[in-house]
PDB file of C-alpha atoms in Angstrom:
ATOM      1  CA  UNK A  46       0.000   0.000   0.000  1.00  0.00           C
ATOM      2  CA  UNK A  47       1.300   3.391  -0.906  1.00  0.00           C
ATOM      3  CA  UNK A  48       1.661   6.088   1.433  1.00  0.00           C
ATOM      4  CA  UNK A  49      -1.743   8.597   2.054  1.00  0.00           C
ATOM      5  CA  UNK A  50      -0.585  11.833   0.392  1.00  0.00           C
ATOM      6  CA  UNK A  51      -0.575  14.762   2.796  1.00  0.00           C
ATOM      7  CA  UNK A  52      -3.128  17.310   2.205  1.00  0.00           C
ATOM      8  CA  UNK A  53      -2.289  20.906   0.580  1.00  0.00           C
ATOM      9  CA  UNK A  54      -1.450  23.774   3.152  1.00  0.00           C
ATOM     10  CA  UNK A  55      -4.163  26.615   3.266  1.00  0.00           C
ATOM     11  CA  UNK A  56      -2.358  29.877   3.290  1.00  0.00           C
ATOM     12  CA  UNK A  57      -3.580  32.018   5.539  1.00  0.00           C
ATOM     13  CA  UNK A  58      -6.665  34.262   4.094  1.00  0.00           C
ATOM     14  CA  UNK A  59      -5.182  37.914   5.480  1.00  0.00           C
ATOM     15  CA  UNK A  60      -1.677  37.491   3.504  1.00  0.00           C
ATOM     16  CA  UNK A  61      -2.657  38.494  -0.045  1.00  0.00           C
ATOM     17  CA  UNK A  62      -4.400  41.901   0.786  1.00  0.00           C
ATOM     18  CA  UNK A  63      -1.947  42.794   2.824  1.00  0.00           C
ATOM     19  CA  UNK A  64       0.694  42.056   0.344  1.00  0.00           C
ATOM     20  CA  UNK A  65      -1.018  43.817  -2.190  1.00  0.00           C
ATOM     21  CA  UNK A  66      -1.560  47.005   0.502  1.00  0.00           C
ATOM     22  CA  UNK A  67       2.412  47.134   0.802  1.00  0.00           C
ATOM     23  CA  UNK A  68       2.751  47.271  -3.038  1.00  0.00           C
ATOM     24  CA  UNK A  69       0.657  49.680  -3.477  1.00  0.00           C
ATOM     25  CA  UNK A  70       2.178  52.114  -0.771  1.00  0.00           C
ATOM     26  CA  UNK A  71       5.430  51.244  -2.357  1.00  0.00           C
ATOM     27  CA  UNK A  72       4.786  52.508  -5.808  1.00  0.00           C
ATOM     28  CA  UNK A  73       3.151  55.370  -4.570  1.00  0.00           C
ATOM     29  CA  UNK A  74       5.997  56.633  -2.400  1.00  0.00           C
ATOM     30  CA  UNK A  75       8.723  55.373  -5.268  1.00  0.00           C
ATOM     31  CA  UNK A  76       6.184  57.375  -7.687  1.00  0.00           C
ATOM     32  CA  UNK A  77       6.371  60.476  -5.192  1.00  0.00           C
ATOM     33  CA  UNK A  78       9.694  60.837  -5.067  1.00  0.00           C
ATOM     34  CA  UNK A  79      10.156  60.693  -8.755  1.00  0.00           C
ATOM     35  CA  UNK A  80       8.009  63.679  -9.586  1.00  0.00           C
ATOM     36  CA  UNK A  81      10.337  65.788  -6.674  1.00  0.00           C
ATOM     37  CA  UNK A  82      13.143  65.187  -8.399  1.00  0.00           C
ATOM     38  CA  UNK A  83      11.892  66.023 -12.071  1.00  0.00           C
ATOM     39  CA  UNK A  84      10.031  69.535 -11.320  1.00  0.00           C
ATOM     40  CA  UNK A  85      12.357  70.289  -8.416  1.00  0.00           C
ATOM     41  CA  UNK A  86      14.378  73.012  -8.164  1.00  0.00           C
ATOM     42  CA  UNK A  87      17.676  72.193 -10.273  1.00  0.00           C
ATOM     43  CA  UNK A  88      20.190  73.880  -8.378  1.00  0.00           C
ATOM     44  CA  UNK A  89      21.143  73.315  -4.508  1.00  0.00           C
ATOM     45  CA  UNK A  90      19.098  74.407  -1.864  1.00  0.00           C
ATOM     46  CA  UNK A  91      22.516  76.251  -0.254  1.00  0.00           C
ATOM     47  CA  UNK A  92      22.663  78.149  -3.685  1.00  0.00           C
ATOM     48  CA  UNK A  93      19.281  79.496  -4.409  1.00  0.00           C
ATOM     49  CA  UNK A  94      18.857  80.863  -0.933  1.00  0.00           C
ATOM     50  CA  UNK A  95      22.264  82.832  -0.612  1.00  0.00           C
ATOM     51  CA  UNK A  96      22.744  85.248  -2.685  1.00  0.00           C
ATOM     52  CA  UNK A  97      26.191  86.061  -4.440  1.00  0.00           C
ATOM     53  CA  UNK A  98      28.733  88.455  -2.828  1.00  0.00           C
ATOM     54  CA  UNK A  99      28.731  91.318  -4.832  1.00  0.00           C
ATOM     55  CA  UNK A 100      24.812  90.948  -5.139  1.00  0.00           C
ATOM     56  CA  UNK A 101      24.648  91.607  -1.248  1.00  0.00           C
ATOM     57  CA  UNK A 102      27.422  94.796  -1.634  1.00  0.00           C
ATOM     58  CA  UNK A 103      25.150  96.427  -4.222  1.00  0.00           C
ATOM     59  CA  UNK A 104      21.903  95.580  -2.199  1.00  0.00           C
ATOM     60  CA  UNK A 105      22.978  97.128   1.232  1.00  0.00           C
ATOM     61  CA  UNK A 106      23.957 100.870   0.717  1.00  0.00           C
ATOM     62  CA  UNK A 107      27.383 101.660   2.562  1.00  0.00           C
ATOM     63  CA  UNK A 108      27.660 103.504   5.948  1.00  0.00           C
ATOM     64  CA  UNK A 109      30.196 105.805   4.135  1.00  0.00           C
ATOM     65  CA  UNK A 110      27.211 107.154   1.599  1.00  0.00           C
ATOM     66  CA  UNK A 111      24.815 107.018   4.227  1.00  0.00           C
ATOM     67  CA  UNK A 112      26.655 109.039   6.308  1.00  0.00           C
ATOM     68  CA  UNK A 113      27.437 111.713   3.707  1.00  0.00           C
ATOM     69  CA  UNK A 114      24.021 111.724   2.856  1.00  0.00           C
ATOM     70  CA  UNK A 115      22.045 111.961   6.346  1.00  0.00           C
ATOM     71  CA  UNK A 116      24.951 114.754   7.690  1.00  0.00           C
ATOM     72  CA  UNK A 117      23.982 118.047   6.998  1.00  0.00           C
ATOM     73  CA  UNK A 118      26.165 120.087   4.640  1.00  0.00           C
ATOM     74  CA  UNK A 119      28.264 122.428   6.135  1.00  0.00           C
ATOM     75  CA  UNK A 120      29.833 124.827   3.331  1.00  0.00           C
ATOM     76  CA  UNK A 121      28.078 128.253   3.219  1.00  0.00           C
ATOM     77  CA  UNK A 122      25.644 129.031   0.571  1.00  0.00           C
ATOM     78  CA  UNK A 123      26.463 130.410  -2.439  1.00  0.00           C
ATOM     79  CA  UNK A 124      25.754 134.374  -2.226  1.00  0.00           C
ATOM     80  CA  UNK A 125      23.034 135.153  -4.678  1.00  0.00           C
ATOM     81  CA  UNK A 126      23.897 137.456  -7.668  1.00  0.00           C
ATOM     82  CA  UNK A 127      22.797 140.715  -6.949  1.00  0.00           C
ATOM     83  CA  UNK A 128      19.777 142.092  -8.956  1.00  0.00           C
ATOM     84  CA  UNK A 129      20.456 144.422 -12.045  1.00  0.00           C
ATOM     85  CA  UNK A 130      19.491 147.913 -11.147  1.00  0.00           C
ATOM     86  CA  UNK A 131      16.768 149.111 -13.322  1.00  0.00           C
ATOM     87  CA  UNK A 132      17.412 151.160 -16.196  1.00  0.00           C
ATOM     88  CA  UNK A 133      15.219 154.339 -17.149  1.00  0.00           C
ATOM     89  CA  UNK A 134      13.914 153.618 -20.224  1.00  0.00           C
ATOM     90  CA  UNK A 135      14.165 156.994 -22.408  1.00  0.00           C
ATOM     91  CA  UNK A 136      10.773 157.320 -24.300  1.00  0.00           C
ATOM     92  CA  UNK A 137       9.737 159.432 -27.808  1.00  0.00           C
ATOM     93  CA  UNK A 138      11.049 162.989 -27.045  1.00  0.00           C
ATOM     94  CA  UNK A 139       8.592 165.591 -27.157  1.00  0.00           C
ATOM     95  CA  UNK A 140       8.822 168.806 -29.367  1.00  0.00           C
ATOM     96  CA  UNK A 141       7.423 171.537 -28.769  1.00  0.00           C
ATOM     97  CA  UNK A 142       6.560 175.136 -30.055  1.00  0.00           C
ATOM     98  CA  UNK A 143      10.074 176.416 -30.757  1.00  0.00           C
ATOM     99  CA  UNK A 144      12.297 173.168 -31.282  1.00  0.00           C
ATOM    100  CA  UNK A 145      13.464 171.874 -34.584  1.00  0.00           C
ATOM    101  CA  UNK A 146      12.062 168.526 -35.822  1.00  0.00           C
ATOM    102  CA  UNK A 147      12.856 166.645 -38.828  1.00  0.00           C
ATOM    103  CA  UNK A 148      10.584 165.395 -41.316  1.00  0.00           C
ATOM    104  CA  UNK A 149      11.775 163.907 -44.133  1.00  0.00           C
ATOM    105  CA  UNK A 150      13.550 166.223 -47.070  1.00  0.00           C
ATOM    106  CA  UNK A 151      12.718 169.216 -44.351  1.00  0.00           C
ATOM    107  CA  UNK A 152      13.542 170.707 -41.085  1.00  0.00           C
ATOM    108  CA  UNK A 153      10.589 172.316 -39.360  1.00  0.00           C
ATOM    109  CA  UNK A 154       9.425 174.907 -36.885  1.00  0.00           C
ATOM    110  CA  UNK A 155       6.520 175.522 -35.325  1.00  0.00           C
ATOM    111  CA  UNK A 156       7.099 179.462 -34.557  1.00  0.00           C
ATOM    112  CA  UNK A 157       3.595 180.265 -33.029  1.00  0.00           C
ATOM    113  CA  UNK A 158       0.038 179.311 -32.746  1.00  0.00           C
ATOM    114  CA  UNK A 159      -2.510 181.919 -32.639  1.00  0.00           C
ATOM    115  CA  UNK A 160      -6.323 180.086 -32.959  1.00  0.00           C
ATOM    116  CA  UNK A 161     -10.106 182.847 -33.057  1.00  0.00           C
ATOM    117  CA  UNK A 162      -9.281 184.389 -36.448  1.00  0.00           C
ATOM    118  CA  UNK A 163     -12.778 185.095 -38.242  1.00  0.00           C
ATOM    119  CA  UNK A 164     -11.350 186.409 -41.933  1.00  0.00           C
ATOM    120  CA  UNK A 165      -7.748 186.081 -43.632  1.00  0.00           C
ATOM    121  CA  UNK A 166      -7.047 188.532 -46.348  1.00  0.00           C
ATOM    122  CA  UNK A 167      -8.260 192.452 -46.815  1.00  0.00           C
ATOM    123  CA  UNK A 168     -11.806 193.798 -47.539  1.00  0.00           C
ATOM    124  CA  UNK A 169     -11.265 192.719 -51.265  1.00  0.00           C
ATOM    125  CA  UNK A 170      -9.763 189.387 -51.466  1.00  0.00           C
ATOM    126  CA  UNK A 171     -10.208 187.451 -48.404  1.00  0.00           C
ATOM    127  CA  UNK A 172     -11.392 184.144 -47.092  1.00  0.00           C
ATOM    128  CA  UNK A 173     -13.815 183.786 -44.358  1.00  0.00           C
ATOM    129  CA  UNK A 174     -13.687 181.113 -41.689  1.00  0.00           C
ATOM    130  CA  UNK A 175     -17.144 178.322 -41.709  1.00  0.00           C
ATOM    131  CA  UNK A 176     -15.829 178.197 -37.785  1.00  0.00           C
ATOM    132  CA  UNK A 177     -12.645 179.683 -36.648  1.00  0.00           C
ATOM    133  CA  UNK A 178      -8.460 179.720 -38.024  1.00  0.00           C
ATOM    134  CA  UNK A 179      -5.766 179.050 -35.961  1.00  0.00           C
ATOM    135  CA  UNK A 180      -2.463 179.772 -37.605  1.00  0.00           C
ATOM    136  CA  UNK A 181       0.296 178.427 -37.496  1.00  0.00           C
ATOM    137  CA  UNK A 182       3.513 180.063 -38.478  1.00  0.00           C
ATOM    138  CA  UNK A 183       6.127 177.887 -39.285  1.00  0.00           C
ATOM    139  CA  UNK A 184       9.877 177.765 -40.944  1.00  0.00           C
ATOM    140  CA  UNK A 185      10.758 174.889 -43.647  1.00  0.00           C
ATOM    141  CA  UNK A 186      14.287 174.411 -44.392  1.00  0.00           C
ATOM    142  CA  UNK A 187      15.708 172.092 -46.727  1.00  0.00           C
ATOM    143  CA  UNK A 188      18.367 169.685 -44.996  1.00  0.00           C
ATOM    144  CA  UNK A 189      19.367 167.550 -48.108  1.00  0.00           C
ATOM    145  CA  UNK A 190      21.669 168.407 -51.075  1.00  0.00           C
ATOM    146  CA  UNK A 191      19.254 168.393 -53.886  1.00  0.00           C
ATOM    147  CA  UNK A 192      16.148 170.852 -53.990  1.00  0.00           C
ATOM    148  CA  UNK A 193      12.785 169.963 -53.170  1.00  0.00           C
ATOM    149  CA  UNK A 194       9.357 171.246 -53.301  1.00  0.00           C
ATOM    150  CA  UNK A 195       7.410 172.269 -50.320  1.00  0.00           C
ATOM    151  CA  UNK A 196       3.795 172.252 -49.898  1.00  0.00           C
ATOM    152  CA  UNK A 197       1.771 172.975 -47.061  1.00  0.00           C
ATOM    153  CA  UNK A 198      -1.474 171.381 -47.915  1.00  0.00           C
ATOM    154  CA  UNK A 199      -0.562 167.518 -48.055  1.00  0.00           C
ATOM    155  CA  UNK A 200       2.522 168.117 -45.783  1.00  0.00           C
ATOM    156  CA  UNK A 201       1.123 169.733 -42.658  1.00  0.00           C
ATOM    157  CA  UNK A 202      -1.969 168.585 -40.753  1.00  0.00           C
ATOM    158  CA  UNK A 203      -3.035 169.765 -36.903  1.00  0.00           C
ATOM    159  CA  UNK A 204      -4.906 167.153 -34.430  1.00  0.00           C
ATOM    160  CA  UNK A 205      -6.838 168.207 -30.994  1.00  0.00           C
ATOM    161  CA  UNK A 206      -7.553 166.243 -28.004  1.00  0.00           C
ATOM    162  CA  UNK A 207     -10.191 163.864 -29.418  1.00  0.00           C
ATOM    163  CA  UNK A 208      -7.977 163.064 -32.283  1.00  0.00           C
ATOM    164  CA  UNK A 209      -9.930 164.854 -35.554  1.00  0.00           C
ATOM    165  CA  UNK A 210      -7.722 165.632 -38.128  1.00  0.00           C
ATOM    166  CA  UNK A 211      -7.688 169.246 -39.759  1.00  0.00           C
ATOM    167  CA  UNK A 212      -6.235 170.072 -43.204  1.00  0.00           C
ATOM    168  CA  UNK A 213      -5.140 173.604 -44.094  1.00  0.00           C
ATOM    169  CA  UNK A 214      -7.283 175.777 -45.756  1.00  0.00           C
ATOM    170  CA  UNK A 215      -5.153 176.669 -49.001  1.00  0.00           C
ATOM    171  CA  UNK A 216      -7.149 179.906 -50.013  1.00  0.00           C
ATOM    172  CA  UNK A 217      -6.598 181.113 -47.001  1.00  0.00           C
ATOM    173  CA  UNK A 218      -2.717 180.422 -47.020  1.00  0.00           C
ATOM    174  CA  UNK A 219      -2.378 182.051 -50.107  1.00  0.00           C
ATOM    175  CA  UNK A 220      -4.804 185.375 -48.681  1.00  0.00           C
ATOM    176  CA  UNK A 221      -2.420 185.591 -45.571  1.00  0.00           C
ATOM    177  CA  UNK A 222       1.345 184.956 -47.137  1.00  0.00           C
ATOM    178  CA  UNK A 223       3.289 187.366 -48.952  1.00  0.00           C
ATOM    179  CA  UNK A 224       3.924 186.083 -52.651  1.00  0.00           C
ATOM    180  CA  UNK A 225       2.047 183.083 -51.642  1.00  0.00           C
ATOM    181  CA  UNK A 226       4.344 181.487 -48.868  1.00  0.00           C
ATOM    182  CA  UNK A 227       4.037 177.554 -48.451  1.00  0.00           C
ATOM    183  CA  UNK A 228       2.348 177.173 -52.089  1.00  0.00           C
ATOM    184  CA  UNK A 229       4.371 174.838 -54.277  1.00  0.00           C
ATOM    185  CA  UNK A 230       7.548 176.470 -52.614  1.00  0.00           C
ATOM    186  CA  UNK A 231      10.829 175.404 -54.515  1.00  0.00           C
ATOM    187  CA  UNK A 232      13.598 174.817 -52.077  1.00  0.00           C
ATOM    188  CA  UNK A 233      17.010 174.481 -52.562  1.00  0.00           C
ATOM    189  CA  UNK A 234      19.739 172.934 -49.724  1.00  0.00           C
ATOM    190  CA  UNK A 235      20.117 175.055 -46.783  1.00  0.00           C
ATOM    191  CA  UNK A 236      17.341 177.945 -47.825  1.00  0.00           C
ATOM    192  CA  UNK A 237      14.126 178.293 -45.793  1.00  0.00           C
ATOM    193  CA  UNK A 238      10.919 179.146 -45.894  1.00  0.00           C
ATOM    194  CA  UNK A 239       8.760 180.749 -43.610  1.00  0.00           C
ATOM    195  CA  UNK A 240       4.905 180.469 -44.330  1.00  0.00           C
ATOM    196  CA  UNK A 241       1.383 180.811 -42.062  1.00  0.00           C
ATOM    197  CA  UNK A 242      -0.508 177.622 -42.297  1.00  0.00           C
ATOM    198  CA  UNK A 243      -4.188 178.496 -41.559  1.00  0.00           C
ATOM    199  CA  UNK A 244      -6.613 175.600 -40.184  1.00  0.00           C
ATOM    200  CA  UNK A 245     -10.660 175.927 -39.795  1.00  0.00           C
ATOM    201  CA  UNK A 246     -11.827 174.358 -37.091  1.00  0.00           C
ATOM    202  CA  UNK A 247     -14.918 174.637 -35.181  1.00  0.00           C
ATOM    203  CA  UNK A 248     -15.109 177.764 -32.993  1.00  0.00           C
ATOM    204  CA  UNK A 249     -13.713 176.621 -29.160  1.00  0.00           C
ATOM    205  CA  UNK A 250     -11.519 173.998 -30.782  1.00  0.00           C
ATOM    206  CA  UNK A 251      -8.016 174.028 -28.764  1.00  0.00           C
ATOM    207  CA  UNK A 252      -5.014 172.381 -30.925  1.00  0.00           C
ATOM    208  CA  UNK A 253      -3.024 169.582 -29.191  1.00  0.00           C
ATOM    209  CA  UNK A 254      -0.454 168.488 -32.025  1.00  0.00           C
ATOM    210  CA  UNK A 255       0.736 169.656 -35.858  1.00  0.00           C
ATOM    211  CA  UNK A 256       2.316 167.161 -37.506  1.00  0.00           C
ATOM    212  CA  UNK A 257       4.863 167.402 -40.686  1.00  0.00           C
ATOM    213  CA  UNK A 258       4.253 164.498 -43.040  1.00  0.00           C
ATOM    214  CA  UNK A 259       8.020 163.190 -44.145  1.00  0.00           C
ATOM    215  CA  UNK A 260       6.267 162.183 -47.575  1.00  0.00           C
ATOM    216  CA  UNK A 261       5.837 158.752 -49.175  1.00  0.00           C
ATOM    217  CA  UNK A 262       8.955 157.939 -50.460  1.00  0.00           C
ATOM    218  CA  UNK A 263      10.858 157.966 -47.325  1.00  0.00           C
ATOM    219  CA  UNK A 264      11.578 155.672 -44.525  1.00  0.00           C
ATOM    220  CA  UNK A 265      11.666 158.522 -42.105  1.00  0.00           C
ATOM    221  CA  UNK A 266       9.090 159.201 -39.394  1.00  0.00           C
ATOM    222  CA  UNK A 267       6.622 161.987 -39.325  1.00  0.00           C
ATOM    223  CA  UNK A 268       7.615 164.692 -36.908  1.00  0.00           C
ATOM    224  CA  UNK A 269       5.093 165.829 -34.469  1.00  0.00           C
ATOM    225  CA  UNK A 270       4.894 169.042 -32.103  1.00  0.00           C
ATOM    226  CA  UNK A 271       2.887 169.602 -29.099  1.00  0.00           C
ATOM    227  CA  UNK A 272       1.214 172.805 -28.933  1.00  0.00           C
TER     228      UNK A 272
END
């Protein structure tokens, strides 16, 4: 008779999960692990957190420059330039009844001003004023070296206070001259002139300037006199 063979072992019914428990832990630690080292920082730990040597001088200022920069200065200020001392500005001269003004080809003077006159001329040939005349004598010289041709009307005009404008009368200038003074007078260089220049203005009328046109082709400015 042959031997009874023995019957199989039973393994224990708790061994398998737990085997299969451990693996699992295992390969998820192992698995862990792996992914730290791929997406982990490449270079040391030591090196990423220090910085270099020279970054850490430029970061922290030095005492010297804070020093110098927190101490207060102690040079004296600069003196301030002193301020230009103003200048008197010199403005347009005025002329007046007596001085000598240019204007243009001519030198002029008022001589005198004499305003109320009713008639000019004598109880044949006269002219009558439609308000008043003020006359003005004047003296034209001629300050160039060529002749030239004077003419009161055109050349000669008289203002008053609220600016109107007043032309001479040229009847009347040719009543109260002798051989017709200031009418299409031919000057030569150095000669003058002397001429009344009658204006009709409205009765009460008081004169502020007479101006001498310098003509219009000149650069010069007109002259003007205050009465």
């Amino acid at each position: 008779m042959y031997p009874a063979v023995p019957a199989p072992r039973k393994r224990p019914t708790w061994l398998i999960p737990t085997l299969i428990g451990v693996g699992a832990m295992v390969a998820l630690c192992c698995g862990v692990g792996m992914v730290g080292v791929i997406v982990g920082d490449p270079e040391p730990a030591s090196v990423s957190s220090s910085a270099s040597p020279t970054t850490q001088a430029a970061a922290k200022p030095s005492s010297t420059a804070a020093g110098s920069a927190s101490a207060p200065s102690t040079s004296s200020p600069a003196a301030a330039p002193a301020a230009p001392s103003p200048t008197k500005e010199a403005g347009p001269r005025l002329y007046r009844v007596g001085d000598k003004v240019r204007g243009g080809d001519f030198e002029f003077t008022v001589n005198s001003m004499k305003c109320g006159i009713s008639q000019v001329g004598d109880s044949f040939l006269n002219r009558k004023a439609q308000g008043m005349f003020c006359r003005a004598n004047i003296s034209v010289k001629n300050v160039t070296k060529s002749a030239h041709l004077f003419h009161a009307d055109g050349t000669v005009t008289a203002q008053d206070a609220s600016g109107r404008e007043y032309d001479p009368d040229g009847t009347a200038g040719m009543y109260g001259n002798d051989d017709a003074s200031g009418f299409l007078d031919e000057i030569n260089p150095g000669n003058t002139v002397r001429a009344n220049v009658f204006f009709d203005v409205p009765k009460g009328t008081k004169l502020k300037t007479i101006t001498f046109d310098a003509g219009l082709f000149t650069f010069a400015e007109d002259a003007v006199v205050t009465l």
